[in-house]
Short mmCIF file of N, CA and C in Angstrom, two decimals:
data_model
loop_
_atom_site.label_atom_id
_atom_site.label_comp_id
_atom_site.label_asym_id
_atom_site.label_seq_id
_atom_site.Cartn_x
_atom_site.Cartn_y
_atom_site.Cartn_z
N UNK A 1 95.71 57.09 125.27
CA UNK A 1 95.74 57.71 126.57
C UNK A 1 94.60 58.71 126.77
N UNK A 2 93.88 58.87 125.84
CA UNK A 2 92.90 60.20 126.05
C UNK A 2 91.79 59.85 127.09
N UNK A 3 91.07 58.39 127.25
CA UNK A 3 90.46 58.25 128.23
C UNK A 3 90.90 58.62 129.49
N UNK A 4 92.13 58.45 129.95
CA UNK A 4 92.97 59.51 131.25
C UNK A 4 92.90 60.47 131.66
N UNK A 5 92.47 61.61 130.23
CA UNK A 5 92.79 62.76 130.30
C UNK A 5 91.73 63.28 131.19
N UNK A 6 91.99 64.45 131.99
CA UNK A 6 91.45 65.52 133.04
C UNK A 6 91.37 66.23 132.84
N UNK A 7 90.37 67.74 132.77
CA UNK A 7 90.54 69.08 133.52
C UNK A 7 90.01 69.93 132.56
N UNK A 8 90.16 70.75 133.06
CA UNK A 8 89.36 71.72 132.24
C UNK A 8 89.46 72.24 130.56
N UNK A 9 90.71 71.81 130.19
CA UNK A 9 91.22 72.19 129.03
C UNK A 9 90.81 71.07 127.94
N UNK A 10 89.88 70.87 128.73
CA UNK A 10 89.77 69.18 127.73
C UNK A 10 87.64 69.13 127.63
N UNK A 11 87.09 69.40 126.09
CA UNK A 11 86.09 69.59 126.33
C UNK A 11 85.59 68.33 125.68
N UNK A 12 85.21 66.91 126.14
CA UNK A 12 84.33 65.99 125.66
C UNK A 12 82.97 65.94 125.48
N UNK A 13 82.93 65.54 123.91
CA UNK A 13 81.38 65.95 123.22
C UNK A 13 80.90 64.12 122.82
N UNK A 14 79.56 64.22 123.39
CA UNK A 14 79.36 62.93 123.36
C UNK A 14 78.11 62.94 121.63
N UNK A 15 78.21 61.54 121.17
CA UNK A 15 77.55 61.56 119.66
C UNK A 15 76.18 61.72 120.22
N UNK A 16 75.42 62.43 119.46
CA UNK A 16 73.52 62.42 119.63
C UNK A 16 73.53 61.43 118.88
N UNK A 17 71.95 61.19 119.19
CA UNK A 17 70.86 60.13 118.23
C UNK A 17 70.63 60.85 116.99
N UNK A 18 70.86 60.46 115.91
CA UNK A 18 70.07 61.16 114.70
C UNK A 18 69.28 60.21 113.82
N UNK A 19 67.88 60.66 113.72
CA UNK A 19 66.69 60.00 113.01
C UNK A 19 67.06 59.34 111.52
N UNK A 20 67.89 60.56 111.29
CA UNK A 20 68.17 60.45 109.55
C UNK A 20 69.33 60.64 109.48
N UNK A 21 69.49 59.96 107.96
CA UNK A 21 70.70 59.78 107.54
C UNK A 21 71.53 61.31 107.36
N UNK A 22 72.53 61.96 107.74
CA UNK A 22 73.00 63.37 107.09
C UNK A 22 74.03 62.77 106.88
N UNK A 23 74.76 64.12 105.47
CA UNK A 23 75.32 63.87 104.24
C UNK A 23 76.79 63.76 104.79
N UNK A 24 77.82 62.88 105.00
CA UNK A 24 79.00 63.04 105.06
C UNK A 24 79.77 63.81 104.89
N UNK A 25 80.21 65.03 105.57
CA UNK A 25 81.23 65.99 104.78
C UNK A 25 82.42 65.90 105.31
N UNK A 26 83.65 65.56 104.29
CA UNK A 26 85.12 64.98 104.29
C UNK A 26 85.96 66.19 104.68
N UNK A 27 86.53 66.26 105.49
CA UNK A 27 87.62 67.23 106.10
C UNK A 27 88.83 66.61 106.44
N UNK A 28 89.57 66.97 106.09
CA UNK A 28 91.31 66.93 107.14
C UNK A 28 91.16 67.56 108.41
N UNK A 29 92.01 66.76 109.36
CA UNK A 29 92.33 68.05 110.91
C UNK A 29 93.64 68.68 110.31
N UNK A 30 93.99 69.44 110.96
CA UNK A 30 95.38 69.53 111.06
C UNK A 30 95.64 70.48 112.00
N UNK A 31 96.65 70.00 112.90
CA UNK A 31 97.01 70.40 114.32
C UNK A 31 98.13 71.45 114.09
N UNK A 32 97.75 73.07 114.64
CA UNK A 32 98.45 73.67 114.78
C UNK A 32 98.98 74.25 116.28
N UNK A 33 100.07 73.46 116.14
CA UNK A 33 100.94 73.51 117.10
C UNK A 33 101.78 74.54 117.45
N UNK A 34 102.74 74.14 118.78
CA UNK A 34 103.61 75.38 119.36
C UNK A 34 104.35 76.24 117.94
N UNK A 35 104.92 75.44 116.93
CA UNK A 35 105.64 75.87 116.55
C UNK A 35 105.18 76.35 115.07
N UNK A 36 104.12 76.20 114.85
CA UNK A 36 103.02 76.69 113.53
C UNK A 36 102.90 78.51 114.26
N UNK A 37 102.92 78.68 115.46
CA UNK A 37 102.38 79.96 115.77
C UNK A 37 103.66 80.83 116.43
N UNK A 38 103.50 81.99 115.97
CA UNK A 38 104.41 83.09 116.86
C UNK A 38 104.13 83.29 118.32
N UNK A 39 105.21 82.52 118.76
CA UNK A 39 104.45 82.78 120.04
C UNK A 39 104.49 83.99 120.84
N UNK A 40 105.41 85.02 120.69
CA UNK A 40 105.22 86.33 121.13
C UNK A 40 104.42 87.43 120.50
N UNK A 41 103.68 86.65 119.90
CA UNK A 41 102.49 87.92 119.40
C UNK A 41 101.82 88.78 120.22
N UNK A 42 101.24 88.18 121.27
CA UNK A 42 100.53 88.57 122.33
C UNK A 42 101.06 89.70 123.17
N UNK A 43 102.56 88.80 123.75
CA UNK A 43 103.49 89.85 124.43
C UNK A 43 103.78 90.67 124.06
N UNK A 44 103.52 91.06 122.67
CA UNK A 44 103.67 92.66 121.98
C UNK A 44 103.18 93.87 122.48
N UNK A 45 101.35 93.25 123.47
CA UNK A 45 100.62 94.20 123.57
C UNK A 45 100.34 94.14 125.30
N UNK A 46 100.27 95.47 125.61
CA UNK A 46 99.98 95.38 127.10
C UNK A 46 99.29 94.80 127.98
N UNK A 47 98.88 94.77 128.99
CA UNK A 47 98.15 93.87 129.71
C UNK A 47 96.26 94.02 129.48
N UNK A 48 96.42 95.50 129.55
CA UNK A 48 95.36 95.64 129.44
C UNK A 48 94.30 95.67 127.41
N UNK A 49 95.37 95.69 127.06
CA UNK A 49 94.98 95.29 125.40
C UNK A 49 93.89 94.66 125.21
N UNK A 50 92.98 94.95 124.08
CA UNK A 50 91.34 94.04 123.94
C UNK A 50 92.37 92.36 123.28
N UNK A 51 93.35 92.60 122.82
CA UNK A 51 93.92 90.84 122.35
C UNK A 51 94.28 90.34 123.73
N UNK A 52 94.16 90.58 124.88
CA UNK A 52 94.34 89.82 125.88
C UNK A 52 93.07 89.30 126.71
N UNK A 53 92.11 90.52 126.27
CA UNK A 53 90.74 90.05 126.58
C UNK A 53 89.70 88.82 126.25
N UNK A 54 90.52 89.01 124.66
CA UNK A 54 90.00 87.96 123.71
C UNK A 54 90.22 86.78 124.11
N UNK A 55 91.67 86.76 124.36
CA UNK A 55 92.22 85.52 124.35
C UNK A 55 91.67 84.94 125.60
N UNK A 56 91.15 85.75 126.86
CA UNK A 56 90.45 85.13 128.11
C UNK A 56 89.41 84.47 128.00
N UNK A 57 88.86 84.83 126.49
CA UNK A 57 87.69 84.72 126.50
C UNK A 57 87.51 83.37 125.57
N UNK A 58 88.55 82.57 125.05
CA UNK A 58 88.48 81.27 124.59
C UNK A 58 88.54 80.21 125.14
N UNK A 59 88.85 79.15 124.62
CA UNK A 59 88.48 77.98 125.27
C UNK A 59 88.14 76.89 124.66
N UNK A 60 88.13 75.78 124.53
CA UNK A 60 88.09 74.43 124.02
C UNK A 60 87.13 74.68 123.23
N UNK A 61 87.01 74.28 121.98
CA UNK A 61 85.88 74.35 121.09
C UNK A 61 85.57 76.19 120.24
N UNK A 62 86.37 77.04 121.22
CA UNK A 62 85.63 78.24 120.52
C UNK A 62 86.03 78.03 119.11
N UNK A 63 85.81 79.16 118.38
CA UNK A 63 85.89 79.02 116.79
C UNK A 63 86.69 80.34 116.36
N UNK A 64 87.94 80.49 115.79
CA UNK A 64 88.12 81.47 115.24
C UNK A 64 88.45 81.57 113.78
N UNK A 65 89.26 81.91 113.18
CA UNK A 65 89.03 82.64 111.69
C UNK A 65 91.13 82.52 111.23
N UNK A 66 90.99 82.31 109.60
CA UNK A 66 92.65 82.19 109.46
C UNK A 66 92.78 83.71 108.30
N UNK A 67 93.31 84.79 108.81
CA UNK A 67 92.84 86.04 107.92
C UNK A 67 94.23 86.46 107.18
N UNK A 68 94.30 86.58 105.84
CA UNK A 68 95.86 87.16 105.50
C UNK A 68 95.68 88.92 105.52
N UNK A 69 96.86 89.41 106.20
CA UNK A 69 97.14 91.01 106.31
C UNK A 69 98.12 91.21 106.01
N UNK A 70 98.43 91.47 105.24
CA UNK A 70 99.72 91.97 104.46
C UNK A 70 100.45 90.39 104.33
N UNK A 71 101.72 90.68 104.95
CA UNK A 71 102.76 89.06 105.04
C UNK A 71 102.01 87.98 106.16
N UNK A 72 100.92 88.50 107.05
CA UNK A 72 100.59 87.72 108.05
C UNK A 72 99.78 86.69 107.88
N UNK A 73 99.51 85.62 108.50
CA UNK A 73 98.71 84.74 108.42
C UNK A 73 97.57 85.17 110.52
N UNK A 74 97.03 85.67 110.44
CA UNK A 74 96.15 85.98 111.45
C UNK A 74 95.12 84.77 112.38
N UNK A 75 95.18 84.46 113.90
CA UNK A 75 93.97 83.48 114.01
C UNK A 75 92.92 84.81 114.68
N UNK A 76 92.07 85.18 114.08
CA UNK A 76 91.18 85.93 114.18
C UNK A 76 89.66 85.90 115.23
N UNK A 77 89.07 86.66 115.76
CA UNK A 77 87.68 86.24 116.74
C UNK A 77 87.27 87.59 116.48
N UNK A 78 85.97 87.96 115.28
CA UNK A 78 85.14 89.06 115.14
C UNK A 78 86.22 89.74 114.78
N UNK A 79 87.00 89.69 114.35
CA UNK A 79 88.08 90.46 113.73
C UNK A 79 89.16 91.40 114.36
N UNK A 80 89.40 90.49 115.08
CA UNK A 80 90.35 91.18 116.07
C UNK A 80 91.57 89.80 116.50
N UNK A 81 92.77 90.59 116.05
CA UNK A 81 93.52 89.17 115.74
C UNK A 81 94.09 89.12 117.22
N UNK A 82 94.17 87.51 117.60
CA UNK A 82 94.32 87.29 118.41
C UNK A 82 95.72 86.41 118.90
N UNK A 83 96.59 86.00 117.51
CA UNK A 83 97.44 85.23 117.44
C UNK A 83 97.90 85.33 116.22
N UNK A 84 99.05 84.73 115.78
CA UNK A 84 99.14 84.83 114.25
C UNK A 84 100.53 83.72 113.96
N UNK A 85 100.32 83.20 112.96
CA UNK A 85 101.22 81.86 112.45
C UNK A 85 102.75 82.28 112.38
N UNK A 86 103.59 81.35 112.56
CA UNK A 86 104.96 81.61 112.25
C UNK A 86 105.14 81.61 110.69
N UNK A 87 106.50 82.19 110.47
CA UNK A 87 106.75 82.37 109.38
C UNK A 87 107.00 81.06 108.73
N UNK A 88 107.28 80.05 108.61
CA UNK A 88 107.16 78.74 108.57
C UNK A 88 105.70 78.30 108.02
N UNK A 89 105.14 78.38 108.91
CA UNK A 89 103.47 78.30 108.91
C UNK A 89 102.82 79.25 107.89
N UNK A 90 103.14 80.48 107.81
CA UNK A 90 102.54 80.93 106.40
C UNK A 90 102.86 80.77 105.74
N UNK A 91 104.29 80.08 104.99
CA UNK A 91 104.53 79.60 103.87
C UNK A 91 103.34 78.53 103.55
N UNK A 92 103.35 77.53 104.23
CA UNK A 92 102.57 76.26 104.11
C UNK A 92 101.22 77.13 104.02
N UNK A 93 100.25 77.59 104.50
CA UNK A 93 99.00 77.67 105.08
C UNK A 93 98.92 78.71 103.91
N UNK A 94 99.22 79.72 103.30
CA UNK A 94 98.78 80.48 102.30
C UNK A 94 97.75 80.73 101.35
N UNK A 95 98.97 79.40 100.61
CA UNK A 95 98.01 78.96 99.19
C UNK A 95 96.56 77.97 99.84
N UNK A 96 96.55 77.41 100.88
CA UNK A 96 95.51 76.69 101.11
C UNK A 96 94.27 77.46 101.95
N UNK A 97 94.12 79.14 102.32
CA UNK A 97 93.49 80.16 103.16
C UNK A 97 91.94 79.47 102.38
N UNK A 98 91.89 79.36 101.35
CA UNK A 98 90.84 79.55 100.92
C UNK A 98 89.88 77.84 101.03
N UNK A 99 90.83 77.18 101.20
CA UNK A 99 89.78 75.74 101.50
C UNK A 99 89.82 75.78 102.99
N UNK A 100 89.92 76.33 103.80
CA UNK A 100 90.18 75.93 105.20
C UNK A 100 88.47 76.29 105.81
N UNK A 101 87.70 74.90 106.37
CA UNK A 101 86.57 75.24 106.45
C UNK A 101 85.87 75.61 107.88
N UNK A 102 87.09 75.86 108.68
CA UNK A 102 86.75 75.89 110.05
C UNK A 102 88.18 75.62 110.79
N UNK A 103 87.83 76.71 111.76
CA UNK A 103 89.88 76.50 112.70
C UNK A 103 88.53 76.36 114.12
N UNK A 104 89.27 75.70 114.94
CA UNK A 104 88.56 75.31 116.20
C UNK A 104 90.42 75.57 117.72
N UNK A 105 89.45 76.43 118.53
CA UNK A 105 90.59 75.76 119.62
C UNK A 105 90.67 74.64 119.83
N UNK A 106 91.79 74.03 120.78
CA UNK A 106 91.77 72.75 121.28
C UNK A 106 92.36 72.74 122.68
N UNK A 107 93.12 74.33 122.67
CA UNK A 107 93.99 74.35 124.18
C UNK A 107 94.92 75.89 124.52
N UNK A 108 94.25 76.44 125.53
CA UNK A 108 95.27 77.58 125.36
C UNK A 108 96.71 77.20 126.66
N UNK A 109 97.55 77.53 125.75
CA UNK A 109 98.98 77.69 126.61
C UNK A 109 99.42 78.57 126.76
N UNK A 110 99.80 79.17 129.02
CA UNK A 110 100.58 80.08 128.86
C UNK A 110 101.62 79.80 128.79
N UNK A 111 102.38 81.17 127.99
CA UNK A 111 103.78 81.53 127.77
C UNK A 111 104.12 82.67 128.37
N UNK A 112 105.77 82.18 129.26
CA UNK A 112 106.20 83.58 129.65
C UNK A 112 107.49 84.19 128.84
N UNK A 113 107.78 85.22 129.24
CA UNK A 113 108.72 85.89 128.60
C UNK A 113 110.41 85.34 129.17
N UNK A 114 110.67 84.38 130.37
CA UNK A 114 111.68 83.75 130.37
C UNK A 114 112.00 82.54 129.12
N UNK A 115 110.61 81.93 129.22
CA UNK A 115 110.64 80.87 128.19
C UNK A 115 111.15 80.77 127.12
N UNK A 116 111.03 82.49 126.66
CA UNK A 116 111.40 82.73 125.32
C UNK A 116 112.68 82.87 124.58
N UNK A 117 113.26 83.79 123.26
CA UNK A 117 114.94 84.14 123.47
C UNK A 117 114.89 85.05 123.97
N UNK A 118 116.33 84.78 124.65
CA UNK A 118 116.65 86.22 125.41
C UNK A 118 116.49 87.53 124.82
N UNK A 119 116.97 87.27 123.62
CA UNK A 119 116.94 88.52 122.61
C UNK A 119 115.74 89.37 122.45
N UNK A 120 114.62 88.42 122.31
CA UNK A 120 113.52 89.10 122.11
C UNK A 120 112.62 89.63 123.68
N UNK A 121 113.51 89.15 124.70
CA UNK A 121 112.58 89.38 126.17
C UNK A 121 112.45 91.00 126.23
N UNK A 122 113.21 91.61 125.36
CA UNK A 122 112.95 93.51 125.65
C UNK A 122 111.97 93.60 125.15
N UNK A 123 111.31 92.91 124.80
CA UNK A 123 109.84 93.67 123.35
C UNK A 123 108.85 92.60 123.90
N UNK A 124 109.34 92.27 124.91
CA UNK A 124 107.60 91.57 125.70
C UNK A 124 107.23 92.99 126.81
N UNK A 125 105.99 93.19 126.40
CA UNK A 125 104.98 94.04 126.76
C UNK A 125 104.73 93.40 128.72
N UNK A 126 104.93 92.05 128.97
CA UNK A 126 104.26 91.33 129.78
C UNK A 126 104.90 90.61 130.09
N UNK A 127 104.52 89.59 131.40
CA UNK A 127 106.02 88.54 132.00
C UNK A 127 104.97 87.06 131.23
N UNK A 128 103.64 87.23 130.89
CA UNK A 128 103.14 85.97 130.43
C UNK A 128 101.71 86.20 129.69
N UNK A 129 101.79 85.53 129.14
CA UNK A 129 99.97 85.75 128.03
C UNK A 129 99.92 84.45 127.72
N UNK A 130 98.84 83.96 126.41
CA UNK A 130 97.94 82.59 126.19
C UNK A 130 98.65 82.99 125.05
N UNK A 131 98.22 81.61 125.05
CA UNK A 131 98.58 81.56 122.99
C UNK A 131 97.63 79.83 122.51
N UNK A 132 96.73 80.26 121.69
CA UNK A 132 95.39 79.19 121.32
C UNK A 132 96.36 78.15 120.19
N UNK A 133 95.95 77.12 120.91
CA UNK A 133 96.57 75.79 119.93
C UNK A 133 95.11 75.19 119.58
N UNK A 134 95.11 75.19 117.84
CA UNK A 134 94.40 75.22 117.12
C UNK A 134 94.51 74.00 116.69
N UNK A 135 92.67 73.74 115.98
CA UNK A 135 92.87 72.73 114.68
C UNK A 135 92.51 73.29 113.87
N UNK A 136 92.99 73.01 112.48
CA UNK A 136 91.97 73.74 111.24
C UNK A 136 91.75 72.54 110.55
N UNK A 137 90.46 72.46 110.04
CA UNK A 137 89.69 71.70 109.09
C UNK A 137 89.91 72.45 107.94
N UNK A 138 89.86 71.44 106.90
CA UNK A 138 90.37 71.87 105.60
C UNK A 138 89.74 70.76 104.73
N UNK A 139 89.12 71.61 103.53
CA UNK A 139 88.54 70.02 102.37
C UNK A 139 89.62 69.29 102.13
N UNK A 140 89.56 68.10 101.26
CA UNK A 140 90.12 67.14 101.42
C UNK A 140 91.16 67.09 100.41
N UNK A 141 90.27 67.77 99.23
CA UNK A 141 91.56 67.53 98.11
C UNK A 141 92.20 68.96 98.43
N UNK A 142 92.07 69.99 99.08
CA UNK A 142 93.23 70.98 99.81
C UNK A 142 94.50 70.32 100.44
N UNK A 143 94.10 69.40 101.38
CA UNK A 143 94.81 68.78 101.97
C UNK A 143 96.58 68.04 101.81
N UNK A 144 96.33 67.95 100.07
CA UNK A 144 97.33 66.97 99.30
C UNK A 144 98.47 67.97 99.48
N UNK A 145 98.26 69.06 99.16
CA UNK A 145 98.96 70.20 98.92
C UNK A 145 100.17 70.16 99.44
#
């Protein structure tokens, strides 16, 4: 279905010509999804917060960073975290921080604070924010893991 696809959230990169042969380098994707990420991270912080700035400021292809802080697993831009993995997700993603050779956006989704549990709607800062759905590239024999 991807030939279908429309709009802005969708950035198609077409192959160049290359003269010469370059060296194959083997990566895994791996798609981090709704449920790899906390999604009320964001809503923690006010509207006017530099992590809301950040997050305006991504977009298909940008590039950010997978950083551990204490128990956290962080998606990072110049060092300013902008999202951060579920607890689920840092179990898995931990031991592998160190082969991961590149996290790429692929799509930001908003989320509002109805969407969410009720329980947690007192500690949203905000009625809605982004939250970056990621890929991370990872070497290959990381991958098995």
């Amino acid at each position: 279905f991807t030939p279908a696809l429309r709009g802005s959230f969708l950035l198609r990169v077409r192959p160049g010509r290359q003269h010469r042969a370059q060296p194959v380098v083997q990566v895994r994707y791996h798609l981090l999804g709704m449920e790899d990420l906390y999604l009320g991270f964001a809503a923690r912080y006010p509207a006017g917060h530099p992590v809301h700035q950040g997050l305006r400021r991504l977009g298909p292809g940008s590039r950010l960073e997978l950083r551990l802080r204490q128990d956290r697993i962080l998606l990072c831009d110049q060092g300013l975290a902008l999202a951060a993995l579920s607890r689920r997700a840092v179990e898995r993603w931990r031991p592998r921080l160190e082969d991961v050779c590149e996290v790429r956006v692929l799509a930001m989704v908003r989320r509002t604070a109805a969407e969410g549990d009720p329980d947690y709607r007192d500690r949203c800062r905000l009625e809605s924010w982004e939250v970056p759905v990621v890929e991370v590239l990872v070497r290959p024999e990381s991958g098995s893991r």
